[in-house]
Coordinates of C-alpha atoms and ligand atoms in Angstrom, one line a residue:
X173 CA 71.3 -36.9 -8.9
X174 CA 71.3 -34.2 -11.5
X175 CA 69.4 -30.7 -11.4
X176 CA 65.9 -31.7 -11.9
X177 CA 64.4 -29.0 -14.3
X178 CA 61.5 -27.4 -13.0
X179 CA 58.0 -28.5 -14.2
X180 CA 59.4 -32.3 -13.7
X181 CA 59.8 -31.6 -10.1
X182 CA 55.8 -29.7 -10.3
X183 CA 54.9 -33.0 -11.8
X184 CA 56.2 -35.5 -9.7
X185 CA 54.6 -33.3 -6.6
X186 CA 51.7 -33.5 -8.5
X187 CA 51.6 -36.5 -9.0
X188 CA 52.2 -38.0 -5.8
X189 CA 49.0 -36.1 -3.9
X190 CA 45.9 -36.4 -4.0
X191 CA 42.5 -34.8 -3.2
X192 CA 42.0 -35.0 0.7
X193 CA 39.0 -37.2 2.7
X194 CA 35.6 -34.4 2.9
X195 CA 34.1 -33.3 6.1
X196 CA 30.8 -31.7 6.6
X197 CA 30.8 -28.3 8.3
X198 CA 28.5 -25.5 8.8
X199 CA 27.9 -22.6 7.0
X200 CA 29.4 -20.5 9.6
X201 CA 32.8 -22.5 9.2
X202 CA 32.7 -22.8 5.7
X203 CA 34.6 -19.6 4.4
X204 CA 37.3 -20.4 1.9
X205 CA 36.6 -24.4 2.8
X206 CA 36.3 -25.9 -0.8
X207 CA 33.3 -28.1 -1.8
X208 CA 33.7 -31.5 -2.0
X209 CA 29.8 -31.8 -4.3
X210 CA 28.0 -30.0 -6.0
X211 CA 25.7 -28.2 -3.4
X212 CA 21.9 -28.0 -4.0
X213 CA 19.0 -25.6 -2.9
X214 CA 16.8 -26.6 -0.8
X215 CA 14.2 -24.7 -1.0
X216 CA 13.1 -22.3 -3.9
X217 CA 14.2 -18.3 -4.4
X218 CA 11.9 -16.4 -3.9
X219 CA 9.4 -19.1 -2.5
X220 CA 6.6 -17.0 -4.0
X221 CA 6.0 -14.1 -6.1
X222 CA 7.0 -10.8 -4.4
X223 CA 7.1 -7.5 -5.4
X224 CA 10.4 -5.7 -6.0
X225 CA 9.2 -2.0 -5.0
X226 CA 6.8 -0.3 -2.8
X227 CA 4.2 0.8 -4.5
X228 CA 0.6 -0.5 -5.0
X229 CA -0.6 -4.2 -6.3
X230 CA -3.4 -3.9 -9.1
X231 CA -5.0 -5.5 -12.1
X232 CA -3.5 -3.9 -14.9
X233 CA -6.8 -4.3 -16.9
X234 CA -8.2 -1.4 -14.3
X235 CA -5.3 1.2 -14.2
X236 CA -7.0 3.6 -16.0
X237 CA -9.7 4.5 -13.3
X238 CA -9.4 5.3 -9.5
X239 CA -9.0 2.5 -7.7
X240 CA -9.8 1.7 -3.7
X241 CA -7.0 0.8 -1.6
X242 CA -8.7 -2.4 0.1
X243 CA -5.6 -3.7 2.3
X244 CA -1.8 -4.1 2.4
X245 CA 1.0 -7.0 1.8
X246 CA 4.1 -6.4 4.0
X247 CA 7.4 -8.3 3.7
X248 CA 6.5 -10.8 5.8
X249 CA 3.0 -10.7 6.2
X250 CA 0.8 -11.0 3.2
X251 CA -3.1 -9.9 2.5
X252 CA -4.7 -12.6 2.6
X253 CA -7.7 -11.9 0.5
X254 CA -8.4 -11.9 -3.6
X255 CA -8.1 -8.3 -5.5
X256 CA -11.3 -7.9 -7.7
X257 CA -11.9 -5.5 -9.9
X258 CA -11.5 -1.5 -9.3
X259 CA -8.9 -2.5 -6.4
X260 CA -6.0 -1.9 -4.9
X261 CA -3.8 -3.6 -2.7
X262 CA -0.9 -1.2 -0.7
X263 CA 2.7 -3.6 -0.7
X264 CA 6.3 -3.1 -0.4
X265 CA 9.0 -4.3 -1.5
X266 CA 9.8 -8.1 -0.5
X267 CA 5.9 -8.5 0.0
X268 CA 3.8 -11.4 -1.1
X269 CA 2.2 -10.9 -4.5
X270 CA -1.9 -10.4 -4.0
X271 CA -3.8 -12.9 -5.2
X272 CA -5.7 -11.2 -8.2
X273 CA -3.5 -9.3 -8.6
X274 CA -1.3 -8.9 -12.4
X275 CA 0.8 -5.7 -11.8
X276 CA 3.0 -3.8 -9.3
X277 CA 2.8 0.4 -9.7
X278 CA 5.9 2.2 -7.6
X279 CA 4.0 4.5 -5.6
X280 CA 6.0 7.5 -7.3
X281 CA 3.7 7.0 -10.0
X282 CA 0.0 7.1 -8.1
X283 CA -1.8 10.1 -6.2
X284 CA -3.6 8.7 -2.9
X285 CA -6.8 10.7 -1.9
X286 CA -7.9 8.7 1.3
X287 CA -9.1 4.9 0.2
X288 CA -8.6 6.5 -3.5
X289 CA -5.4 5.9 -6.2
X290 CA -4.9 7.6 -9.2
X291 CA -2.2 5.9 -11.4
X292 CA -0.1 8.0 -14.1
X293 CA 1.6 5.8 -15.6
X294 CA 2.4 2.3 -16.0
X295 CA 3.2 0.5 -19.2
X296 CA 3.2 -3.3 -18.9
X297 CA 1.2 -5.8 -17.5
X298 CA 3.1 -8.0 -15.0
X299 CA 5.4 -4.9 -13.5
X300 CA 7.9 -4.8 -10.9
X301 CA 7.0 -8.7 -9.7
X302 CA 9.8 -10.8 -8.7
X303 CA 8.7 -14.4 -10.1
X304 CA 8.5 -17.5 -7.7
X305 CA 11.7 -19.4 -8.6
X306 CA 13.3 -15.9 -10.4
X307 CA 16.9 -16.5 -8.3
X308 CA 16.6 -20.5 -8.4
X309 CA 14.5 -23.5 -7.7
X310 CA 14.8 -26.3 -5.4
X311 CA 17.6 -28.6 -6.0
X312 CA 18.9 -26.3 -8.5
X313 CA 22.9 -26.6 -8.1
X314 CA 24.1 -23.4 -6.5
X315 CA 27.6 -24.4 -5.8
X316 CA 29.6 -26.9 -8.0
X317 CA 32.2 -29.6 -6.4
X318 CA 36.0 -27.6 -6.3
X319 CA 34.5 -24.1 -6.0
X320 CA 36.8 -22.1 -2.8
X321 CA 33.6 -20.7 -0.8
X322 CA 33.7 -16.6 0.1
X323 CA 31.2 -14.4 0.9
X324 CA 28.9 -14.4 -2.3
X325 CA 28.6 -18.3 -1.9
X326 CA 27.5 -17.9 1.5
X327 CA 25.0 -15.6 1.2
X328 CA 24.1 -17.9 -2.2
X329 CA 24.0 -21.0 0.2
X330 CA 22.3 -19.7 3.2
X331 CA 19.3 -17.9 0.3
X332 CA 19.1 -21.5 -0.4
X333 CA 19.0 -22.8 3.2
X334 CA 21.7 -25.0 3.2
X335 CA 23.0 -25.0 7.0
X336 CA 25.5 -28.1 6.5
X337 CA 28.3 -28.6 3.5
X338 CA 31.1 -31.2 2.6
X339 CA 34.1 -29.7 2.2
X340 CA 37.7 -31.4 1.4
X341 CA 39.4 -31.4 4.6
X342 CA 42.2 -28.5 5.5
X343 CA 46.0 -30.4 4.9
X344 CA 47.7 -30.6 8.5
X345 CA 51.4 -29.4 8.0
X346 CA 54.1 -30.2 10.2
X347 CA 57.0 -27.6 10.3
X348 CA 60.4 -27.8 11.4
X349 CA 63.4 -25.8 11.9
X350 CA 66.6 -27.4 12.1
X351 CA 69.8 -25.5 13.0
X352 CA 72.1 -25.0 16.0
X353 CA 72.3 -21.0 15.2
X354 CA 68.6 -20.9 15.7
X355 CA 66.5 -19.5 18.6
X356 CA 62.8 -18.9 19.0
X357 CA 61.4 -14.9 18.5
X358 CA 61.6 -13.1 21.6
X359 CA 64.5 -14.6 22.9
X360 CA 68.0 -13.5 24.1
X361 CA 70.0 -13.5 20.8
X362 CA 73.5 -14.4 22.2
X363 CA 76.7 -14.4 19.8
X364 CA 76.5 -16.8 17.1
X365 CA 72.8 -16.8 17.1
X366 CA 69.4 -15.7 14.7
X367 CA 66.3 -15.3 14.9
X368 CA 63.8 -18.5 13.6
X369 CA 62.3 -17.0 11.0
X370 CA 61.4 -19.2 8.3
X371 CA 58.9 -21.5 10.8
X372 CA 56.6 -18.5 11.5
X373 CA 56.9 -17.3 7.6
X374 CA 55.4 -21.3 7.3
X375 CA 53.1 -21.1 9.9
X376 CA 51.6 -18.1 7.9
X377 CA 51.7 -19.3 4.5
X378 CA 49.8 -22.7 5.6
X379 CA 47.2 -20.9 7.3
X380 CA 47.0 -18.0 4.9
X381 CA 46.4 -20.8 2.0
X382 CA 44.0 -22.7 3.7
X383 CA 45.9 -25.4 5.6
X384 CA 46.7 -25.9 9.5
X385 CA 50.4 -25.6 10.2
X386 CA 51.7 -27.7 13.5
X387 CA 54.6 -26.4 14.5
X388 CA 57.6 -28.8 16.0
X389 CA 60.0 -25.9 16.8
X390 CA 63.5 -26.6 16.5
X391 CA 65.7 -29.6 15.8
X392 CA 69.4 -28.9 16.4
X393 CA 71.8 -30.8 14.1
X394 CA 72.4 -33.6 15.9
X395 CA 70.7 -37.1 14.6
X396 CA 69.0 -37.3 18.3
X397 CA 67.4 -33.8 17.9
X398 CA 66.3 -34.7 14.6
X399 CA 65.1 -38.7 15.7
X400 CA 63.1 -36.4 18.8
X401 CA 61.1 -34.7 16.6
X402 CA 60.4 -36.7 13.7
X403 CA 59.0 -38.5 17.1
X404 CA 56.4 -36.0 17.3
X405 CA 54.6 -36.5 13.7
X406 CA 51.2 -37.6 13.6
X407 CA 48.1 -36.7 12.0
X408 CA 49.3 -34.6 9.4
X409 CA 49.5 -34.9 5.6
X410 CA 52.8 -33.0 4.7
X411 CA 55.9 -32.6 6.6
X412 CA 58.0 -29.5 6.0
X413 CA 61.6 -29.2 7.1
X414 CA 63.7 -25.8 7.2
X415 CA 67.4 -25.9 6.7
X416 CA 70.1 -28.7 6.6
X417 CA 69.3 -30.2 2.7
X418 CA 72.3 -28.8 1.2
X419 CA 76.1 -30.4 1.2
X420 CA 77.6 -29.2 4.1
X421 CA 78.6 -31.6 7.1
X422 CA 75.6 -30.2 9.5
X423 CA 72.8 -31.2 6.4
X424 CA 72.0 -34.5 8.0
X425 CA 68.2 -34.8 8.2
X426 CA 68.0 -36.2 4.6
X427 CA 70.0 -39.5 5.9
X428 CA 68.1 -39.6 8.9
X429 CA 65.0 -39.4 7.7
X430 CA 66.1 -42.0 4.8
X431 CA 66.9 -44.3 7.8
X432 CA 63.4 -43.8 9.2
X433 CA 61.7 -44.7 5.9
X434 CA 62.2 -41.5 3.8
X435 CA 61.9 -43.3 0.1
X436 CA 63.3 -39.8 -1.8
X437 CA 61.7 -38.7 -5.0
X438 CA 63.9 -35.8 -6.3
X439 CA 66.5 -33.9 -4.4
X440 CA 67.9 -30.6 -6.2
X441 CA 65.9 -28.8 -8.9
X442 CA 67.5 -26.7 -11.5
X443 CA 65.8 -23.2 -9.9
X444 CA 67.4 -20.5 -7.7
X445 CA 66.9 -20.0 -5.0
X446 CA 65.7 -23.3 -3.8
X447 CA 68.3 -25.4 -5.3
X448 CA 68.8 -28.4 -2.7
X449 CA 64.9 -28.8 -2.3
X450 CA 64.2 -32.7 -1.2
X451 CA 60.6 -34.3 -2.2
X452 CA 59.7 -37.8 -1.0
X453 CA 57.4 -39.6 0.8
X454 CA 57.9 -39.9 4.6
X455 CA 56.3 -43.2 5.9
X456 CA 53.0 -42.4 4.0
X457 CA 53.4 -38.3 4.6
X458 CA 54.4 -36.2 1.8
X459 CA 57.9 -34.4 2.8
X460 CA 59.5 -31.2 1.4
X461 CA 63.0 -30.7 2.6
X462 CA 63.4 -26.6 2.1
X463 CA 66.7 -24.9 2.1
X464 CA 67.0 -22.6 5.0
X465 CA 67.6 -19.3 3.2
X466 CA 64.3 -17.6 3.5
X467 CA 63.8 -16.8 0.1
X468 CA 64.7 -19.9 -1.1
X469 CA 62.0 -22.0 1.3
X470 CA 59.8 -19.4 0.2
X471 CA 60.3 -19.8 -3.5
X472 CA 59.8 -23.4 -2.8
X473 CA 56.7 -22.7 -1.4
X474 CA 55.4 -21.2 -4.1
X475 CA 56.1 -23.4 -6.8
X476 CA 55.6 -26.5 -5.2
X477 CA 54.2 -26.8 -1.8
X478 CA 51.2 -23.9 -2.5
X479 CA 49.9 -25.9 -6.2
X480 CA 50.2 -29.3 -3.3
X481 CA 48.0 -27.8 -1.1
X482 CA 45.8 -26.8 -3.3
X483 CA 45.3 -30.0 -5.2
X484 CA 44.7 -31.9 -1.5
X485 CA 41.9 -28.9 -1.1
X486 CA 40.6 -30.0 -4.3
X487 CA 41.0 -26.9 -6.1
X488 CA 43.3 -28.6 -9.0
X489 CA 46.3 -28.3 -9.5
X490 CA 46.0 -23.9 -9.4
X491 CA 48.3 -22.4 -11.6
X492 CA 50.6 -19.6 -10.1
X493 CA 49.2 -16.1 -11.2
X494 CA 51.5 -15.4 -14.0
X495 CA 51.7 -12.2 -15.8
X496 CA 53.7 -10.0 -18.1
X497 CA 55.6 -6.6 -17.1
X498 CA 57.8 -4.3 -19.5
X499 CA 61.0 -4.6 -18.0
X500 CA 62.4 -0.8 -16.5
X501 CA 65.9 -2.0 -16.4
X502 CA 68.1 -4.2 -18.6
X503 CA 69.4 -7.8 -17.1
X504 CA 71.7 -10.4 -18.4
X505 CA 71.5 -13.5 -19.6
X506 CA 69.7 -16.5 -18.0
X507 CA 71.8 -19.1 -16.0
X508 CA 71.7 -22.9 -15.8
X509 CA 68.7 -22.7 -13.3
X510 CA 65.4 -21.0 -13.4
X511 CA 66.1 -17.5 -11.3
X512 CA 63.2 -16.2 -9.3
X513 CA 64.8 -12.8 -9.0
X514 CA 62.4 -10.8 -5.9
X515 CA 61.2 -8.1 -7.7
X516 CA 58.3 -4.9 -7.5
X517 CA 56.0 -4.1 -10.1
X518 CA 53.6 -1.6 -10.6
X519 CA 50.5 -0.5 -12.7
X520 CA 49.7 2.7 -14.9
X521 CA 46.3 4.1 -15.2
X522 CA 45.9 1.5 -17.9
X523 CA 46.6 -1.4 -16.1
X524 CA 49.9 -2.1 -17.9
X525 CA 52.8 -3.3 -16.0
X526 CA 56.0 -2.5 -15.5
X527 CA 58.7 -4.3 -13.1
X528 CA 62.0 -4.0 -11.6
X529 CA 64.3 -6.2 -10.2
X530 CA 67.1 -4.1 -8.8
X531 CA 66.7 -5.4 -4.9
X532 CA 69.4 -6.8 -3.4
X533 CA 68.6 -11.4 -4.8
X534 CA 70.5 -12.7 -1.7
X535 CA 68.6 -15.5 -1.0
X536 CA 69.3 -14.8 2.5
X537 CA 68.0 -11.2 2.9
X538 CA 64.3 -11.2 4.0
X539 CA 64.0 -7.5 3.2
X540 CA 63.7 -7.5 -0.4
X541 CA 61.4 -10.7 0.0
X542 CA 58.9 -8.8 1.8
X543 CA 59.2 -5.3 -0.1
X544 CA 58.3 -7.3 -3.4
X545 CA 55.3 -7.5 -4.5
X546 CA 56.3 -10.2 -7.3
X547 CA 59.1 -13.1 -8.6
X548 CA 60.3 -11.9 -11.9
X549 CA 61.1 -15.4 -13.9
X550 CA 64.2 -15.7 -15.6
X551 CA 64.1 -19.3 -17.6
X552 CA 67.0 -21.1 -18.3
X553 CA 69.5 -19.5 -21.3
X554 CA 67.2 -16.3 -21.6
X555 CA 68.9 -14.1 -23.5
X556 CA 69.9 -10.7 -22.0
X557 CA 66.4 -8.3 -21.9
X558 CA 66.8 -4.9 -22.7
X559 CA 64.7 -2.1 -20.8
X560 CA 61.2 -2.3 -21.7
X561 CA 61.3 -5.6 -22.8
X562 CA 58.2 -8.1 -21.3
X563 CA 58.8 -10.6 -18.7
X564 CA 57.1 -13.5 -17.1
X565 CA 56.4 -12.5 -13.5
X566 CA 54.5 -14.5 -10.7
X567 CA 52.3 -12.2 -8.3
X568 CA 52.8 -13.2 -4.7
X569 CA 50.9 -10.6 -3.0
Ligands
AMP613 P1 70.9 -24.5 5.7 O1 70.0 -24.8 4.6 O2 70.6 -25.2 7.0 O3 72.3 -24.6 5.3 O4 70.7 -22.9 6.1 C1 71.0 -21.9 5.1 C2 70.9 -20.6 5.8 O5 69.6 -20.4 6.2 C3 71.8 -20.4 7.0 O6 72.4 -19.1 7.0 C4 70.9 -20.6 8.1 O7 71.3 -19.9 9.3 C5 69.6 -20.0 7.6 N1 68.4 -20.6 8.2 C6 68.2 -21.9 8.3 N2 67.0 -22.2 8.9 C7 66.5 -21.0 9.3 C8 65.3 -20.5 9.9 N3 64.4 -21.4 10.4 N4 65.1 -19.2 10.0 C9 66.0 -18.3 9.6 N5 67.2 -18.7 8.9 C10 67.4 -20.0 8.8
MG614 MG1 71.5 -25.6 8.8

């Protein structure tokens, strides 16, 4: 197969999920769950007329004289009685409006003598009263289907008393390592040995996007390791594996998960890094085959596993947060393949950007991956940029 450009490979991702089965859960669980219908109140907001300072209820037809303080509304406790003429009723803010009642006056602007009020100034009938229904009424929509719940949708949801919500359900992502040079954090590194890093950079991005990573460790390359552990999938939606996709004679997993049932959809895209990246479907489970550099799985993760996810969540296809910078350096031409070149940019006090991309781009070198704040996007053929030229970048922070 040939390099598959780009936004074919998004496509055919695309294409192939869809949204996930809904759930109900409660308010409690439901920060950055995503609504699976549009959510109504179920009750109205306020449930009654209120007042929205402290201060004193009146007929505004009687502000001119003294009035008589006859009783109070508290939040939470309202006077139960009907204001007639020449009266006042004391309230606060949150408080029941008083039957009879037309006007709120904030108590800045009345003298109190005793039972008497003197008010100095109030210009319109109907004052400071928050009306029944002001926020929304019952069965209003507060939240519509796709919309990622956070903190202002809670409070929104729980004004509204809703207690229980149906939500797409998280995606369940497997994630394995495959490599004989790999051992788990924390243990003895001996000669010929790293570190597993790429599974916990997974187990991070899954959870810090919404999904529920299950990790299966390490396969070595061997066909049994491999058989062992694609012995352990079940339950989940997507199946990630690290490492072993490219040409060399230890890639292997691709032809033994083909012999399993793998049914391939693309392998190799025209990007760097991320080159050898295998799609398919995996007896029903949607597999991404990542190169093992770590930026290169991670560049895969962005531009195809992350808009994946988020389709299954049922937040659409999302776009990558794209922006332009003014370049601070020159760099040549574009290659054959899309470069995602790690890269830093900042802001002035204008909110213009500028970017640079002088780290080190091997795509096996997590420092520069994790001191950038961006992936500066070099398309195919781009013709050499001069130094403050603009440039697409992608925001990963
Ligand atoms: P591969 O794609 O298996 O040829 O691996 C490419 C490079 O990535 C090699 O240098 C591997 O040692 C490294 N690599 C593969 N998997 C991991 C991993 N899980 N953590 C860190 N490095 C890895
Ligand atoms: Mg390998």
């Amino acid at each position: 197969m040939g390099l598959l450009p780009v936004s074919d490979a998004l496509s055919t991702v695309l294409n192939a999920v869809t949204e996930l089965k809904t759930e109900i859960v409660t308010l409690g669980e439901a920060l950055g769950r995503v609504a699976s219908a549009d959510i109504t109140a179920r009750l109205t907001q306020p449930p009654f007329a209120a007042s929205a300072m402290d201060g004193y209820a009146v007929r505004f037809d009687d502000i001119a004289g003294p009035l008589r303080v006859v009783g109070e509304s508290q939040a939470g406790r309202s006077y139960d009685g009907i204001l007639r003429e020449g009266e006042a009723v004391r309230i606060f803010t949150g408080a029941p409006m008083v039957s009879g009642a037309d006007t709120v006056i904030i108590q800045e602007n009345v003298s109190r003598n005793g039972d008497l009020i003197v008010i100095s100034d109030c210009k319109e009938k109907g004052s400071n009263i928050r009306a029944a229904g002001g926020d929304f009424k019952f069965d209003d929509v507060l939240i519509q289907t796709g919309t990622k719940l956070d903190a202002r949708h809670i409070a929104l949801l729980a004004a509204g008393n809703v207690a229980d919500i149906s939500v797409y359900k998280k995606p369940r992502v497997a994630i394995l390592a495959t490599g004989d040079e790999l051992l788990e954090v924390g243990s003895k590194i001996g000669a010929d040995k790293i570190v597993n890093s790429n599974v916990p950079m997974f187990m991070a991005l899954i959870e810090e996007n919404g999904g529920i990573p299950v990790n299966l460790g390490i396969a070595r390359d061997t066909a049994q390791s491999i058989k062992d552990k694609i012995a352990m999938l079940k339950d989940v939606d997507i199946f990630v594996s690290i490492g072993g996709v490219s040409v060399g004679d230890y890639d292997i997993i691709q032809d033994i998960l083909k012999q399993a049932g793998l049914k391939v959809s693309f392998w190799k895209v025209a990007m760097q890094p991320g080159k050898p990246l295998v799609f398919g479907d995996f007896n029903g489970i949607h597999y991404f085959g990542m190169p093992g550099n770590p930026s290169s799985s991670y560049v895969c993760f962005i531009n195809f596993l992350l808009p994946a996810m988020s389709k299954m969540m049922g937040l659409g296809p999302c776009g990558l947060k794209e922006n332009l910078a003014k370049l601070e350096h020159e760099l040549k031409a574009g290659g054959s393949r899309v470069n995602y070149m790690r890269a830093s940019y900042s802001e002035n006090e204008k909110g213009e950007k500028s970017v640079t991309a002088r780290l080190p781009q091997s795509s096996a070198n997590l420092s520069p991956l994790a001191n950038s704040n961006c992936l500066l996007v070099r398309e195919i053929d781009a013709p050499p940029a001069k130094k403050g030229d603009f440039v697409k970048i992608i925001l990963i922070e």
